[in-house]
Coordinates of C-alpha atoms and ligand atoms in Angstrom, one line a residue:
X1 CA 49.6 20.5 -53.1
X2 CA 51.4 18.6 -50.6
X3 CA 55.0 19.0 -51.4
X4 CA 57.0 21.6 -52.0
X5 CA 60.1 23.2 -54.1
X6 CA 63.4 21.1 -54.1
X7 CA 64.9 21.5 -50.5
X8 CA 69.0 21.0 -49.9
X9 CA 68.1 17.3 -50.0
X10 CA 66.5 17.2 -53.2
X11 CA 69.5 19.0 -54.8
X12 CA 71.7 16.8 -53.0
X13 CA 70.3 13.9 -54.2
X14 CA 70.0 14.9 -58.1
X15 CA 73.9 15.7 -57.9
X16 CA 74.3 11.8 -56.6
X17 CA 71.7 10.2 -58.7
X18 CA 71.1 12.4 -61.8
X19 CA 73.4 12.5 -64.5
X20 CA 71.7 15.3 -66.6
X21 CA 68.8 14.4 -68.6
X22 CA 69.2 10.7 -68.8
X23 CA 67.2 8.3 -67.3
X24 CA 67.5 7.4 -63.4
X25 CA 68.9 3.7 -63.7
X26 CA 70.2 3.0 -60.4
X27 CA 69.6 5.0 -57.1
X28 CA 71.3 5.2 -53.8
X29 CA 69.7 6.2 -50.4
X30 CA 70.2 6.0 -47.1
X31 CA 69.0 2.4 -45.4
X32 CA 65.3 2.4 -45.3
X33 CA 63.5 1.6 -41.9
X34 CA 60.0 0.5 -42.1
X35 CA 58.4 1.9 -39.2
X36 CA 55.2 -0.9 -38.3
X37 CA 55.9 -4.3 -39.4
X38 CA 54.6 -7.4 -37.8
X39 CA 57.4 -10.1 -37.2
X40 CA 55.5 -12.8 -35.7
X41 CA 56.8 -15.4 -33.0
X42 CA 58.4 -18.9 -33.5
X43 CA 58.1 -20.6 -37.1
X44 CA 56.9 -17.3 -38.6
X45 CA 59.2 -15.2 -37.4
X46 CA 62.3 -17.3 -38.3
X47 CA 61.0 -17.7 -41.6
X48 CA 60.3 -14.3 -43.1
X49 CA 62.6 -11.9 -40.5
X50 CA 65.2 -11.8 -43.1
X51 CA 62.9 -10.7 -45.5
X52 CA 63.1 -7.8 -43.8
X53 CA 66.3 -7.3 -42.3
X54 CA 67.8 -7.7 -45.6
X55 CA 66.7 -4.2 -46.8
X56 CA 66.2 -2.2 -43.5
X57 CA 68.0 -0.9 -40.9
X58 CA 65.3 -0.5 -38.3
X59 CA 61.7 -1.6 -38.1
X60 CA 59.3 -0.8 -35.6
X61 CA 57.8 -4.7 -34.3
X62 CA 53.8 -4.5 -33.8
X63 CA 53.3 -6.3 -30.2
X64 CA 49.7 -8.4 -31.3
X65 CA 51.2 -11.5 -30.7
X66 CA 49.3 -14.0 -28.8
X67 CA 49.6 -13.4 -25.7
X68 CA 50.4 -9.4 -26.6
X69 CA 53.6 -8.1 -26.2
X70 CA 52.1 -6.0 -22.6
X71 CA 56.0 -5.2 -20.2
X72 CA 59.1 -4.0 -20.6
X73 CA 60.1 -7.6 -19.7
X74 CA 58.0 -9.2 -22.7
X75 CA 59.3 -6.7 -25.4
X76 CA 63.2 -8.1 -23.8
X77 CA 62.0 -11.1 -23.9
X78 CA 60.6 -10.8 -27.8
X79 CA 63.6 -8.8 -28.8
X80 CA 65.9 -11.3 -28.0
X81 CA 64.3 -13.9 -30.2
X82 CA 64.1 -12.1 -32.8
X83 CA 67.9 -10.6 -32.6
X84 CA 68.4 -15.2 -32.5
X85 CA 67.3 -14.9 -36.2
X86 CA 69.1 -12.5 -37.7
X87 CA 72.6 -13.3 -37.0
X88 CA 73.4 -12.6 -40.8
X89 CA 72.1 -9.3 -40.6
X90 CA 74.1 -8.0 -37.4
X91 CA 73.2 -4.2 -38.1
X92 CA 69.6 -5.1 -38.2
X93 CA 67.6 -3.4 -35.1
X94 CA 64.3 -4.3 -33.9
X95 CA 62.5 -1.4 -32.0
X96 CA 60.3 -3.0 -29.9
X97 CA 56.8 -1.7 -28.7
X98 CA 54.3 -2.5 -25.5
X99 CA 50.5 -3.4 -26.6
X100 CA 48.3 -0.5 -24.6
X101 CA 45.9 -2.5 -22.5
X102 CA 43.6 -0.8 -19.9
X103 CA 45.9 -2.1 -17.5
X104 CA 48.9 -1.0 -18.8
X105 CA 50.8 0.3 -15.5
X106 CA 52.2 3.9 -16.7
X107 CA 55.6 3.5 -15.1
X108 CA 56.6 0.4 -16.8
X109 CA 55.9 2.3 -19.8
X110 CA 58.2 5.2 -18.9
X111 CA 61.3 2.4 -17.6
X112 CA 60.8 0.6 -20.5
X113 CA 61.5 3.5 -22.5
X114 CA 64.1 5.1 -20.4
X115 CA 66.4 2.1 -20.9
X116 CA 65.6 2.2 -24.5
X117 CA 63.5 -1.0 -24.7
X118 CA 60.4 0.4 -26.5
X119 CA 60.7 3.3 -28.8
X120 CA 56.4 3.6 -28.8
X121 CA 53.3 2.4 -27.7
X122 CA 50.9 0.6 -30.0
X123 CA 46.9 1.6 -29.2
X124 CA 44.7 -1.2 -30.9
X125 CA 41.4 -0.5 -30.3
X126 CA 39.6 -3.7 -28.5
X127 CA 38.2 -5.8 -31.4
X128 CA 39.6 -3.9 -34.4
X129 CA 41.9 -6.1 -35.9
X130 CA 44.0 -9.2 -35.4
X131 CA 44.9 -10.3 -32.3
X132 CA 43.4 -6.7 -30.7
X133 CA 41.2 -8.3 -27.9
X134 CA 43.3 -7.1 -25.5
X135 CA 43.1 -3.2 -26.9
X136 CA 41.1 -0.4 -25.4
X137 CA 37.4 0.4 -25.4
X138 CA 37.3 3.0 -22.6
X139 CA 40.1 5.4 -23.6
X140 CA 39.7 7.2 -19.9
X141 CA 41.7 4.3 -18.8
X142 CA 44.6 4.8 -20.6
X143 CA 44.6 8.3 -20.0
X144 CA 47.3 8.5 -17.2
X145 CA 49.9 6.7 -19.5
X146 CA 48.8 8.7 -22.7
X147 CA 49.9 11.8 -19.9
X148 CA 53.0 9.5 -19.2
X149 CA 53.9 9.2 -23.0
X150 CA 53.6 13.0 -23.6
X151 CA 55.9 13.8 -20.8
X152 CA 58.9 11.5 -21.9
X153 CA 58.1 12.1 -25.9
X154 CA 57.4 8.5 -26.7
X155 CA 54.9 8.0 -29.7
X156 CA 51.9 6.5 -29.9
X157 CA 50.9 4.4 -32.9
X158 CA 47.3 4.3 -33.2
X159 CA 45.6 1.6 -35.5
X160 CA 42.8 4.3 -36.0
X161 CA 39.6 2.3 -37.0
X162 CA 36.4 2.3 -34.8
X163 CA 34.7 -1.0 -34.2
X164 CA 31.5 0.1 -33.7
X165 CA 29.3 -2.7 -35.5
X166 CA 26.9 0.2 -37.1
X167 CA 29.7 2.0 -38.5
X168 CA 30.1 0.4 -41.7
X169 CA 33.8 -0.9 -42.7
X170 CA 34.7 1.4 -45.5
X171 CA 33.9 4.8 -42.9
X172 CA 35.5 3.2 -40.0
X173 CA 39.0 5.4 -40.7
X174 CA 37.1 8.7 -40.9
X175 CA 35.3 8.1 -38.2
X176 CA 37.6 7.4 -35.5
X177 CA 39.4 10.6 -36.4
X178 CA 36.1 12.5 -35.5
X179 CA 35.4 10.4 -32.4
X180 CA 38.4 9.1 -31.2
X181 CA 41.8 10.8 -32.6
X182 CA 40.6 14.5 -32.6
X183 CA 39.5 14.2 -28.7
X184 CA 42.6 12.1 -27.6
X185 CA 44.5 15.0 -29.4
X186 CA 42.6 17.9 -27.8
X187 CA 43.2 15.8 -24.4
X188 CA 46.8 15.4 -24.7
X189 CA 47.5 17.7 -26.8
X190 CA 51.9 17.4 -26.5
X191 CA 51.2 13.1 -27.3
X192 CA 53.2 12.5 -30.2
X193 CA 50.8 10.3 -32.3
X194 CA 51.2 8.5 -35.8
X195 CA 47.8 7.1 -37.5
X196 CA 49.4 4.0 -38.6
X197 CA 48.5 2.7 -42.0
X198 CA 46.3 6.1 -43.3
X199 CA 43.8 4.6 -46.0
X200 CA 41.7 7.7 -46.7
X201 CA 41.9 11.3 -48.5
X202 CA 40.2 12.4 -44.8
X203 CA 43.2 10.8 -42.6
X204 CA 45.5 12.5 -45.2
X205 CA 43.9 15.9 -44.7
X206 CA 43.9 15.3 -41.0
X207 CA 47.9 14.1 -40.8
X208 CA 49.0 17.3 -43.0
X209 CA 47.0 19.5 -41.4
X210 CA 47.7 18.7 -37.5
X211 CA 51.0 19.7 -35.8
X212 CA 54.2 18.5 -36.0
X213 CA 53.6 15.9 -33.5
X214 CA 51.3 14.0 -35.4
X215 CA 52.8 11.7 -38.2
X216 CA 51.3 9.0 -41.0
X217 CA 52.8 5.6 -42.1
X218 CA 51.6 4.2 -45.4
X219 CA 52.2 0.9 -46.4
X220 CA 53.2 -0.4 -49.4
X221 CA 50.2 -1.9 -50.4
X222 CA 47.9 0.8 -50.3
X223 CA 49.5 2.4 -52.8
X224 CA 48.4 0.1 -54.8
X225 CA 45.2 -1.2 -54.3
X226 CA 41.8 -0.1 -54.0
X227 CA 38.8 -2.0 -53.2
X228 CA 38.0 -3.6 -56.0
X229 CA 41.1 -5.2 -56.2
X230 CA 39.9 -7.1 -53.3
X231 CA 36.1 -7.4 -54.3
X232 CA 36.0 -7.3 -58.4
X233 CA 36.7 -10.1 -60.5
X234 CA 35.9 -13.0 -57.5
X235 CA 37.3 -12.6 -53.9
X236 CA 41.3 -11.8 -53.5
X237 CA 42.1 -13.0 -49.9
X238 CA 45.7 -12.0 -50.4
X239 CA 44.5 -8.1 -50.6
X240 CA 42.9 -8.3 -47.5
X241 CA 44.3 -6.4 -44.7
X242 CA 42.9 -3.4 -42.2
X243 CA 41.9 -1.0 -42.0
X244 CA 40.4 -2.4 -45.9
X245 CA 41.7 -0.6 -49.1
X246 CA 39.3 2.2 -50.4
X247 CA 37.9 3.5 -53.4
X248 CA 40.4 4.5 -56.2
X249 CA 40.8 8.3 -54.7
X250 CA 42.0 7.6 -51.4
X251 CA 44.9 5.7 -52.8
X252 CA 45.6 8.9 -55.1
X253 CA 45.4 10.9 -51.9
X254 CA 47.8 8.1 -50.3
X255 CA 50.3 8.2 -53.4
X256 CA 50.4 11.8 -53.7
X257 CA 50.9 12.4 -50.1
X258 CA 53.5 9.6 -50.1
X259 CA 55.4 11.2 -52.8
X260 CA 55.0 14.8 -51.5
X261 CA 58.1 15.0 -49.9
X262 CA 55.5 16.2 -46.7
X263 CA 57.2 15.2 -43.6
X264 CA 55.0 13.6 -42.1
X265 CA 53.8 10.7 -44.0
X266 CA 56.5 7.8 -43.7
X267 CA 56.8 4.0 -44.6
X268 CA 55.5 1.4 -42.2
X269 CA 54.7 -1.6 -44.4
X270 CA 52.3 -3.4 -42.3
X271 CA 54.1 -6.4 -43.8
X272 CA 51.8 -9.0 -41.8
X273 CA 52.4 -12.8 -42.7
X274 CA 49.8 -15.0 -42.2
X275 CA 49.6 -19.0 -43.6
X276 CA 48.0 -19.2 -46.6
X277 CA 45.5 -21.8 -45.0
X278 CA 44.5 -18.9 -42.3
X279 CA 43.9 -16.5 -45.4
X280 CA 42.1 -18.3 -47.9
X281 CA 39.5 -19.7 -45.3
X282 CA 35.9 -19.1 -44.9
X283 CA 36.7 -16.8 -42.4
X284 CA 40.3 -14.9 -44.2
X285 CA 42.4 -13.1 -41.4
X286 CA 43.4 -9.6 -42.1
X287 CA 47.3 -9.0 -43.5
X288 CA 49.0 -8.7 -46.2
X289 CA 52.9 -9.6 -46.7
X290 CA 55.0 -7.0 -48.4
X291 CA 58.5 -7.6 -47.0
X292 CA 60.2 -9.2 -49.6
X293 CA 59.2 -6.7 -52.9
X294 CA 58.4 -3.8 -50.7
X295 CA 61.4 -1.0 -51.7
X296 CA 60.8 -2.7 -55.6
X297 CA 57.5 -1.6 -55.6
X298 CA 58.0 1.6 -53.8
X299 CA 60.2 2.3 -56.7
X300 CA 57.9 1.8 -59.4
X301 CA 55.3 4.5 -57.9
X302 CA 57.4 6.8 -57.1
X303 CA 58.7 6.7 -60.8
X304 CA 55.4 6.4 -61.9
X305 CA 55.2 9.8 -60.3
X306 CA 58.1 11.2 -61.2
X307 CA 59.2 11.1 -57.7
X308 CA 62.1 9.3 -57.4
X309 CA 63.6 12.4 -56.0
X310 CA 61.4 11.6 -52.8
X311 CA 62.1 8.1 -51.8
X312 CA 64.6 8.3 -49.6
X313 CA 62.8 11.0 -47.7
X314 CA 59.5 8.7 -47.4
X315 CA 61.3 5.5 -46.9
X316 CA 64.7 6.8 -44.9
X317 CA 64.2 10.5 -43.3
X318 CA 60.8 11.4 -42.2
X319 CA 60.5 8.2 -40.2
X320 CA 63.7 8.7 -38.3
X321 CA 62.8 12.2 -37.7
X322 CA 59.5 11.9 -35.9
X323 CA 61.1 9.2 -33.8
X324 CA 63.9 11.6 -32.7
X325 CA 66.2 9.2 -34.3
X326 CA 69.2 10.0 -36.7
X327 CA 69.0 8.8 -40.3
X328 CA 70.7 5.1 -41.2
X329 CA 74.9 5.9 -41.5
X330 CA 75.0 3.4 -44.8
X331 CA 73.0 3.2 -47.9
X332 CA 71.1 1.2 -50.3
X333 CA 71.5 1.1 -53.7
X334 CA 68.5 0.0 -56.1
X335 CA 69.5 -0.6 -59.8
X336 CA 66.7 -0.6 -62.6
X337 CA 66.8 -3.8 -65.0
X338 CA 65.9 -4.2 -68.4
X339 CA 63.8 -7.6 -67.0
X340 CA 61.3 -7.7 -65.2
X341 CA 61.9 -9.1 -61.8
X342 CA 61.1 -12.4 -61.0
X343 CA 59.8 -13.1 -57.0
X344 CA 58.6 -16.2 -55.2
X345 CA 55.1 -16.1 -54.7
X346 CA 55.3 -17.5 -51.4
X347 CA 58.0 -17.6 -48.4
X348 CA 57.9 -21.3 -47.1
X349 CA 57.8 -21.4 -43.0
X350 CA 57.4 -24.5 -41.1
X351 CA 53.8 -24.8 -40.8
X352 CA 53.0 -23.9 -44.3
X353 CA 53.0 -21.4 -46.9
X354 CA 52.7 -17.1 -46.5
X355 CA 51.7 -15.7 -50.3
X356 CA 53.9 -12.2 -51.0
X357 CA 52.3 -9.4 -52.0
X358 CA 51.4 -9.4 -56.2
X359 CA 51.4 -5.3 -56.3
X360 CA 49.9 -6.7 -60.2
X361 CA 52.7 -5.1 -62.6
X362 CA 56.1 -5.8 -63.7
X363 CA 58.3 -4.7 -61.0
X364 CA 62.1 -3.4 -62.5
X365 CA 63.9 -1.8 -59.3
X366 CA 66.2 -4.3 -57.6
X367 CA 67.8 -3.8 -54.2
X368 CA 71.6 -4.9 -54.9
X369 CA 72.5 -7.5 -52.6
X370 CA 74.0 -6.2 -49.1
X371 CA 78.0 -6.4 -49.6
Ligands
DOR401 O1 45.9 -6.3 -42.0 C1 46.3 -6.2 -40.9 N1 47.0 -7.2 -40.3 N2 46.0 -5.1 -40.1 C2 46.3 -5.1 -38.8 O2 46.0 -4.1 -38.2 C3 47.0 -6.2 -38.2 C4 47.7 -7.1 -39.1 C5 48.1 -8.4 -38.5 O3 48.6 -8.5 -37.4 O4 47.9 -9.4 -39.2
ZN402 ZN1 49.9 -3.7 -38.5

């Protein structure tokens, strides 16, 4: 079991959104943040950054942009064109973050986050992902600002794959937590670290089992897929992202630990746009978009779990909490329709098209329009 009995919150919340023994048809919580979302630069970003920012109150930007997001005076620099696209969303905040490289100079790190540039530092390791040639493959190197980090409390978000070729792509999660994430954490042992998009049962163990300075965000869509979804049936480019979906127990492990009511499993989305063209190509890059039906679909599994009671807590609270930040001061509402909800299947940009996320059934939960 990973939650427990109904806290303060829980009783708070069933007063607000319960009336007794009826059905839960509209639902108000605080503003959601989604805690590792990739914005993108220039036609991309001003094409799908109010997807987001139309929802959320904060989101935590992923630096792998080409060139990588490396000094305080990049993440500025990034920040600032992002705040030019969201002048109808004024309350929207970006929290930026630096891409560790093994040149990464320790006290830019610390200034940056000392004038409240960078609220973490993202560790890709070298060749894991997209855009990640510029991460880490000798983790000695990064040491002194890992020290740095620990000192000044300023997370790290690890994208916790290994990319050792023989290592085959399903284990990759569960083994970087033996070879990489259990040493760093033995090494630096006050780090505060999140395991950003957890896939497996074994990075679920890990999470709920380590102190209380070591967090989980789940994204949307692994709560929904497995493997299979990506593999049966003929090839689905739009489900692939990494680290890759699982088998069919890892996302039970990720939905019940999502709808636990644990504190430290959180939302990052992962919401990573890519053009259609770059995903359904010979060689498909890695990402999947979520921004636009992410809190719709969140709704649906947590009512498919009878967890509605823990939705704000995953998407609003336990995110805010780790990052030593105070919760949103305004709310959402989501309202249940008797319809099922009809999205675009793809946000136009400039250079093309980005398919959104089919989570695959009917979704019902609507986020009211902002007032
Ligand atoms: O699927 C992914 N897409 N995983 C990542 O780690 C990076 C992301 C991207 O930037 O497209
Ligand atoms: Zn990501």
């Amino acid at each position: 079991m990973l939650g427990g009995a109904a806290d303060p919150d829980e009783i708070e919340f069933m007063e607000h959104n319960m009336a007794a023994a009826e059905p839960i048809t509209s639902l108000t919580l605080r503003r959601p943040d989604d805690w590792h979302l990739h914005l993108r630069d220039g036609a991309m970003l001003a094409a799908v950054v109010a997807d987001t920012a139309q929802h959320f109150g904060r989101a935590i930007v992923m630096p792998n942009l080409v060139p990588p997001v490396v000094t305080r005076a990049d993440a500025s620099a990034y920040r600032e064109r992002i705040l030019a696209h969201c002048i109808g969303y004024p309350k929207f905040q970006p929290l930026m973050t630096l891409y560790l490289t093994e040149t990464t100079d320790a006290s830019d790190v610390v200034a940056a986050a000392q004038a409240g540039i960078i609220h973490a530092v993202k560790l890709y390791p070298a060749g894991a992902t997209t855009n990640s040639a510029s991460g880490v493959r000798d983790f000695d190197k990064v040491r002194p600002v890992l020290d740095a980090m620990a000192e000044i409390g300023l997370p790290l978000c690890v994208h916790g794959e290994v990319t050792d070729p023989s290592v085959d792509i399903f284990d990759r999660e569960a083994v970087f937590i033996d070879r990489v994430l259990t040493p760093l954490r033995a090494a630096v042992p006050d780090l505060k670290v999140i395991l950003e998009h957890v896939t497996t049962a074994d990075g679920v163990d890990f999470v709920r089992d380590a102190g209380s300075n070591m967090a989980a965000t789940i994204t949307t869509h692994h709560l929904f897929i497995n493997r299979n979804h990506i593999l049966a049936g003929g090839i689905q480019p739009h489900y692939y992202c990494l680290p890759v979906a699982k088998r069919e127990r890892h996302r039970l492990a990720l939905v019940a630990a999502a709808t636990s009511g644990a504190r430290q499993f959180f939302l990052g989305t992962d919401s990573a746009p890519h053009l259609d063209t770059d995903k359904q190509s010979a060689c498909g890059c890695a990402g999947i978009y979520t921004a636009p039906n992410t809190l719709s679909c969140l709704a649906h599994v947590f009512e498919a779990e009878s967890a509605l009671h823990q939705l704000e807590a995953f998407t609003s609270l336990h995110g805010a909490a780790f990052y030593g930040l105070p919760p949103a001061d305004d709310t959402i509402t989501l309202v249940k329709r008797d319809e099922a909800l009809v999205f675009p299947v793809s946000r136009a940009t400039a250079n093309g098209e980005v398919t959104i996320f089919d989570c695959g059934v009917p979704l019902y939960w609507e986020v009211e329009p902002r007032p």
